[in-house]
Coordinates of C-alpha atoms in Angstrom, one line a residue:
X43 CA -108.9 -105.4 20.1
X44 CA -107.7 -102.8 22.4
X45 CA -111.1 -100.5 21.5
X46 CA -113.1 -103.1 22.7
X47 CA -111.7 -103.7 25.7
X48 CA -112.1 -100.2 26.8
X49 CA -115.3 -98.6 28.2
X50 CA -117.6 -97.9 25.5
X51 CA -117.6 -94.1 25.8
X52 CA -113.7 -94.3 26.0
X53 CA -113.8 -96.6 22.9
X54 CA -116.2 -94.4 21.0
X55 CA -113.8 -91.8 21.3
X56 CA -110.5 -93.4 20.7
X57 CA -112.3 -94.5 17.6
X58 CA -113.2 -91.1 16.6
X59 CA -109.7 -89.9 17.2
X60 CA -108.4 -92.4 14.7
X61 CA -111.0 -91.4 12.2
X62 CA -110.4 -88.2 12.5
X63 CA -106.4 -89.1 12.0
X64 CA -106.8 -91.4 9.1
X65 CA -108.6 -88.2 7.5
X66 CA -106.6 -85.6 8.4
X67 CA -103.6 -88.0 7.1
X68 CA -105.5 -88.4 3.8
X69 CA -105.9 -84.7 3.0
X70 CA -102.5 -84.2 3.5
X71 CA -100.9 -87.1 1.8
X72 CA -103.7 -85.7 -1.3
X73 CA -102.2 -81.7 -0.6
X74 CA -98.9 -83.0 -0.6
X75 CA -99.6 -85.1 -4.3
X76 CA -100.5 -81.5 -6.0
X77 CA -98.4 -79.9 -7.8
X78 CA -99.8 -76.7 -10.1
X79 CA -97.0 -75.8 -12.7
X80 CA -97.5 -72.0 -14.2
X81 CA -97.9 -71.0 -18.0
X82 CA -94.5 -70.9 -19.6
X83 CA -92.8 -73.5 -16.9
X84 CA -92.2 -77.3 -17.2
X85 CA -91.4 -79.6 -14.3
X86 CA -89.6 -83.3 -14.5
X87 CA -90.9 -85.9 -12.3
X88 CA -88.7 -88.8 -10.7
X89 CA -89.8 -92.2 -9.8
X90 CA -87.3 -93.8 -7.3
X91 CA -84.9 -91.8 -8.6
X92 CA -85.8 -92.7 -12.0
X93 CA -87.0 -89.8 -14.6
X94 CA -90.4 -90.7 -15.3
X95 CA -92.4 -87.9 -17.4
X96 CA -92.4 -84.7 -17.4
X97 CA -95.3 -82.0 -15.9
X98 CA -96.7 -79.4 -18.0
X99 CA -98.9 -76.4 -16.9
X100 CA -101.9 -76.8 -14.9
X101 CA -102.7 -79.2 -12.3
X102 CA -100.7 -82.2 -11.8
X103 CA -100.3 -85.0 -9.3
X104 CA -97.2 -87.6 -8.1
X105 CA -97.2 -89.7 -5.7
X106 CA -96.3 -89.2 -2.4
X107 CA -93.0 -90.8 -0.7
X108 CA -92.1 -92.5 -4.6
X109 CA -92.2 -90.0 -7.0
X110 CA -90.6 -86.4 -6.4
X111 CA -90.0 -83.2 -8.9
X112 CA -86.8 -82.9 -9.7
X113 CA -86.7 -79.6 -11.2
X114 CA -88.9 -76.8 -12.0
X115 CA -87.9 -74.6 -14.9
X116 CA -88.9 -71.6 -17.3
X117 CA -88.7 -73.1 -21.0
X118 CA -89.3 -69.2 -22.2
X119 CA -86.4 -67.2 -23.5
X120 CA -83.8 -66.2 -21.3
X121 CA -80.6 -63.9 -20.7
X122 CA -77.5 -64.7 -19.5
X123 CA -75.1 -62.3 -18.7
X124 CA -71.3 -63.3 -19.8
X125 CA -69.0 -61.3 -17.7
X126 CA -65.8 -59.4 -19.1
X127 CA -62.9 -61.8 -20.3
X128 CA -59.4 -61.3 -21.4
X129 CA -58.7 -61.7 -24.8
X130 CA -55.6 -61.8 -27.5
X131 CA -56.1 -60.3 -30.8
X132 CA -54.1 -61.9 -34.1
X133 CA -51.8 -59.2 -33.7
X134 CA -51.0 -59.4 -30.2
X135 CA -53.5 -56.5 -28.6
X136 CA -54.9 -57.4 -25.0
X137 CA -58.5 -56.5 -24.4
X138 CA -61.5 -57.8 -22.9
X139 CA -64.6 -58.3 -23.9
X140 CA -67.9 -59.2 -22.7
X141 CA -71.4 -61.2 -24.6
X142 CA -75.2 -61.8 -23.3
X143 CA -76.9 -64.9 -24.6
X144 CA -80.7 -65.2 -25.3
X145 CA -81.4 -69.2 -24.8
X146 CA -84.6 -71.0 -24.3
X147 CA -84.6 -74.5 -23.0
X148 CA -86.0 -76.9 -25.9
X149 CA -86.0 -80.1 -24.0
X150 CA -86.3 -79.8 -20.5
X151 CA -84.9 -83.6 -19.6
X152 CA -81.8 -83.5 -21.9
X153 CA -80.8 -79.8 -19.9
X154 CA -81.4 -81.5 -16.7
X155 CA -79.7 -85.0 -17.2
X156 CA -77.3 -84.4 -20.1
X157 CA -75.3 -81.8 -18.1
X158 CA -74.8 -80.6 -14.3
X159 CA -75.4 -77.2 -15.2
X160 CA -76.5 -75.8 -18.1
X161 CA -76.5 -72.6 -17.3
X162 CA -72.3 -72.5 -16.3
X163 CA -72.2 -75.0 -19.4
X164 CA -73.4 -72.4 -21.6
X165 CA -71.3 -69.7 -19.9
X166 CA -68.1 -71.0 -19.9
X167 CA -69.0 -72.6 -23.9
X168 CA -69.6 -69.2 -24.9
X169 CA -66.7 -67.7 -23.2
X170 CA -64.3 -70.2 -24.9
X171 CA -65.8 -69.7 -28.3
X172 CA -64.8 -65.6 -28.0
X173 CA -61.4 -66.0 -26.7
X174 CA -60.7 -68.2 -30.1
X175 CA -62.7 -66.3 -32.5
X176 CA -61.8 -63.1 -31.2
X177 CA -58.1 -64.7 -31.7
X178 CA -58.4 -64.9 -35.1
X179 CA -59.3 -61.4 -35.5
X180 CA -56.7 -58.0 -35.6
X181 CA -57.7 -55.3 -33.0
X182 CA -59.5 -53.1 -35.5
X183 CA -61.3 -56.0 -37.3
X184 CA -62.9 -56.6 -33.9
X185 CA -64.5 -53.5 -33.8
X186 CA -65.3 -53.7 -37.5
X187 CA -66.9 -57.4 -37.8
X188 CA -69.2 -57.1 -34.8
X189 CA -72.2 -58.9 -36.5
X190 CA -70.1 -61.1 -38.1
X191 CA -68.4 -62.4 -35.0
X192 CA -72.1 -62.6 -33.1
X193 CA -73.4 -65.1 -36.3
X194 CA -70.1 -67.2 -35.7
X195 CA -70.7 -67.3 -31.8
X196 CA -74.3 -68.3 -32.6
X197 CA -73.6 -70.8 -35.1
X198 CA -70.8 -72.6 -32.8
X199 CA -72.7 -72.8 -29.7
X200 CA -76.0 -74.0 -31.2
X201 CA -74.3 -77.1 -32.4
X202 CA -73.0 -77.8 -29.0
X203 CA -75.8 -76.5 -27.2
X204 CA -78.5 -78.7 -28.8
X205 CA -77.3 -81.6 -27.1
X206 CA -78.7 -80.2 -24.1
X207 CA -81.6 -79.6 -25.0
X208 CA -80.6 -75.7 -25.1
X209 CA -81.3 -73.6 -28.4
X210 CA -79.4 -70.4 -28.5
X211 CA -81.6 -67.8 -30.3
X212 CA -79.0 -64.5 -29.9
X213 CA -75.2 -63.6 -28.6
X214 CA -74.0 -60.2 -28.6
X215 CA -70.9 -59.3 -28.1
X216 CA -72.0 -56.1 -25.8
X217 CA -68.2 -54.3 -25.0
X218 CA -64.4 -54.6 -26.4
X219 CA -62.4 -53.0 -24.1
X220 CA -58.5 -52.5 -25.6
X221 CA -56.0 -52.7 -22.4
X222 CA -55.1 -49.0 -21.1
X223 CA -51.6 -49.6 -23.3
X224 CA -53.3 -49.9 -26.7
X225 CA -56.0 -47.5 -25.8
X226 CA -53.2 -45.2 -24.6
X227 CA -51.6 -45.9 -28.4
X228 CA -54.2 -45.6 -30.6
X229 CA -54.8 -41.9 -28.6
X230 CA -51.4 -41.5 -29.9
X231 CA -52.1 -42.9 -33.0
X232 CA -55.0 -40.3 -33.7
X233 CA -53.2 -37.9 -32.3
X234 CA -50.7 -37.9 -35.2
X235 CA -53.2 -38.7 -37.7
X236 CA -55.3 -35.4 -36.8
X237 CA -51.5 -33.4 -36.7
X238 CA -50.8 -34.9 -40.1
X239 CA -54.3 -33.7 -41.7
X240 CA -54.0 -30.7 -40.2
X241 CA -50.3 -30.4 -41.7
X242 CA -51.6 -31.6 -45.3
X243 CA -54.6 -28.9 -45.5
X244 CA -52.2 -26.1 -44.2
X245 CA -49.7 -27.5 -46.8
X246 CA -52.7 -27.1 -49.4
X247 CA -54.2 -24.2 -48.3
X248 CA -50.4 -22.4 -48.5
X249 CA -50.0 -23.9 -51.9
X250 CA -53.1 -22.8 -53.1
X251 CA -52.4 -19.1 -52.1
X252 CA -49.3 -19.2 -53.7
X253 CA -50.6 -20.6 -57.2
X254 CA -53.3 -18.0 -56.8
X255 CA -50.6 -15.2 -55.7
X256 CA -48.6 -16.5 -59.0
X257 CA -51.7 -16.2 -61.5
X258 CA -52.4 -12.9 -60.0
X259 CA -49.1 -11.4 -60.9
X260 CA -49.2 -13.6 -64.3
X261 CA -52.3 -11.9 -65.1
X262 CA -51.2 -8.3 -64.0
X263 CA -48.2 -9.1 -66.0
X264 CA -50.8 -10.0 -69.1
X265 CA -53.1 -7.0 -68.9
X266 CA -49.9 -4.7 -68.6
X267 CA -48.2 -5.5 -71.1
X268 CA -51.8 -5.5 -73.4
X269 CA -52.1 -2.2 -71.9
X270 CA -48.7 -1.2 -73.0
X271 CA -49.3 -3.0 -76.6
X272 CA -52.5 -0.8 -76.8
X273 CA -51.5 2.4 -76.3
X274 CA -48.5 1.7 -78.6
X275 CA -50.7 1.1 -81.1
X276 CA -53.0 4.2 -80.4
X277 CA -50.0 6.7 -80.5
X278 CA -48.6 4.9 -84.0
X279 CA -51.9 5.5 -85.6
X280 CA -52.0 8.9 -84.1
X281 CA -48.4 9.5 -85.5
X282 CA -49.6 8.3 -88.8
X283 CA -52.5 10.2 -89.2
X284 CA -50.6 13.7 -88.3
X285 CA -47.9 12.2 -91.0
X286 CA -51.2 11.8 -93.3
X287 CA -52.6 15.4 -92.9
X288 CA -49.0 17.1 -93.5
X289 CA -48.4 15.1 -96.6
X290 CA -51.8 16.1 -97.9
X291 CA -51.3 19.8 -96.8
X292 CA -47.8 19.5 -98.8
X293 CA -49.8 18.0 -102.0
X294 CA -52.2 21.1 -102.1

């Protein structure tokens, strides 16, 4: 071999050079098969491109140059924001409204191979859903049937969203904002309903005074003329007394 047709010294250390190679080779083909996955995270392992198992927390190992991690992900509960959308109400109002999502990834391999991207797959799923439901609602039955429009988001995307291996645990539809035009209008709106209140208690409190002017002169009226009445009566008898003592003055 070529060692032993060197020196000896110069072979010894040739040889020690390629020890010390092999071994330093070694350790880092054996660092480089670790992999530690945290509490709460799962990892998917490929085999020539193949999925091949998946890697669950604690210390793990794959094999260098044929098997790689495909993904690393966090299978606890998550938020995802979904941004402001425009919307059409049943009766033709504009608005937009926005939703956050609480998932948690059920099955790691189904969210990774079943779709490119689950997260934008759940996004733009949600999104869809509240354009159409909040479609079949009128403007102020979206502000009334807020829980009842989150249960129907829920229900709609779970039974997508399980064949990705995603389970939805909350939506929330967070803000409805009416377009300036409508908000503008309902301003309007109130405006006249306060004026019209306003208008019906003045309209009562006016009436009110004037039935309570009308049973003040009634009863003025009443005690008057039982006033009158009374004195009548006390001058009659008066009358008839004086009548009385004459006749009996007459008699005797």
């Amino acid at each position: 071999s070529l060692v032993a047709l060197l020196p000896l010294g110069a072979a010894s250390g040739v040889a020690w050079e390629l020890s010390a190679g092999a071994a330093a080779a070694a350790v880092m083909l054996a660092v480089s098969s670790v992999r530690i996955i945290s509490t709460g995270e799962e990892a998917l392992v490929e085999r020539l491109g193949r999925f091949e198992r998946r890697l669950h927390p604690g210390l793990s190992f794959v094999i260098p140059g044929i098997e790689r991690v495909s993904i690393y992900a966090s299978i606890r509960e998550q938020v995802l924001d979904v941004p402001p959308q425009p919307c059409i109400t049943s009766d033709n109002a504009p608005l937009s409204a926005d939703a956050v999502v609480f998932f948690r990834i059920k099955d790691l391999a189904r969210a990774r191979y079943a779709v490119d991207d689950f997260r934008a797959c759940v996004t733009n799923l949600v999104l869809t859903q509240l354009r159409s439901e909040i479609g079949q609602l009128t403007l102020d039955q979206t502000f009334a049937a807020r829980e009842r429009l989150n249960q129907k988001l829920l229900e709609e995307a779970n039974a997508v969203a399980a064949g990705w291996g995603i389970d939805v645990t909350r939506i929330e539809v967070r803000d409805i904002h009416p377009s300036p035009e409508i908000v503008s209008s309902m301003e309007m709106q109130m405006a006249a309903e306060r004026k019209k209140r306003a208008a019906i208690l003045q309209s009562e409190g006016e009436k009110a005074a004037l039935i309570n002017a009308a049973e003040g002169r009634r009863e003025a009226t009443v005690l008057g003329a039982r006033g009158e009445q009374e004195r009548l009566q006390m001058e009659a008898r008066g009358l008839a007394d004086s009548l009385d003592r004459i006749a009996a003055s007459l008699e005797g």
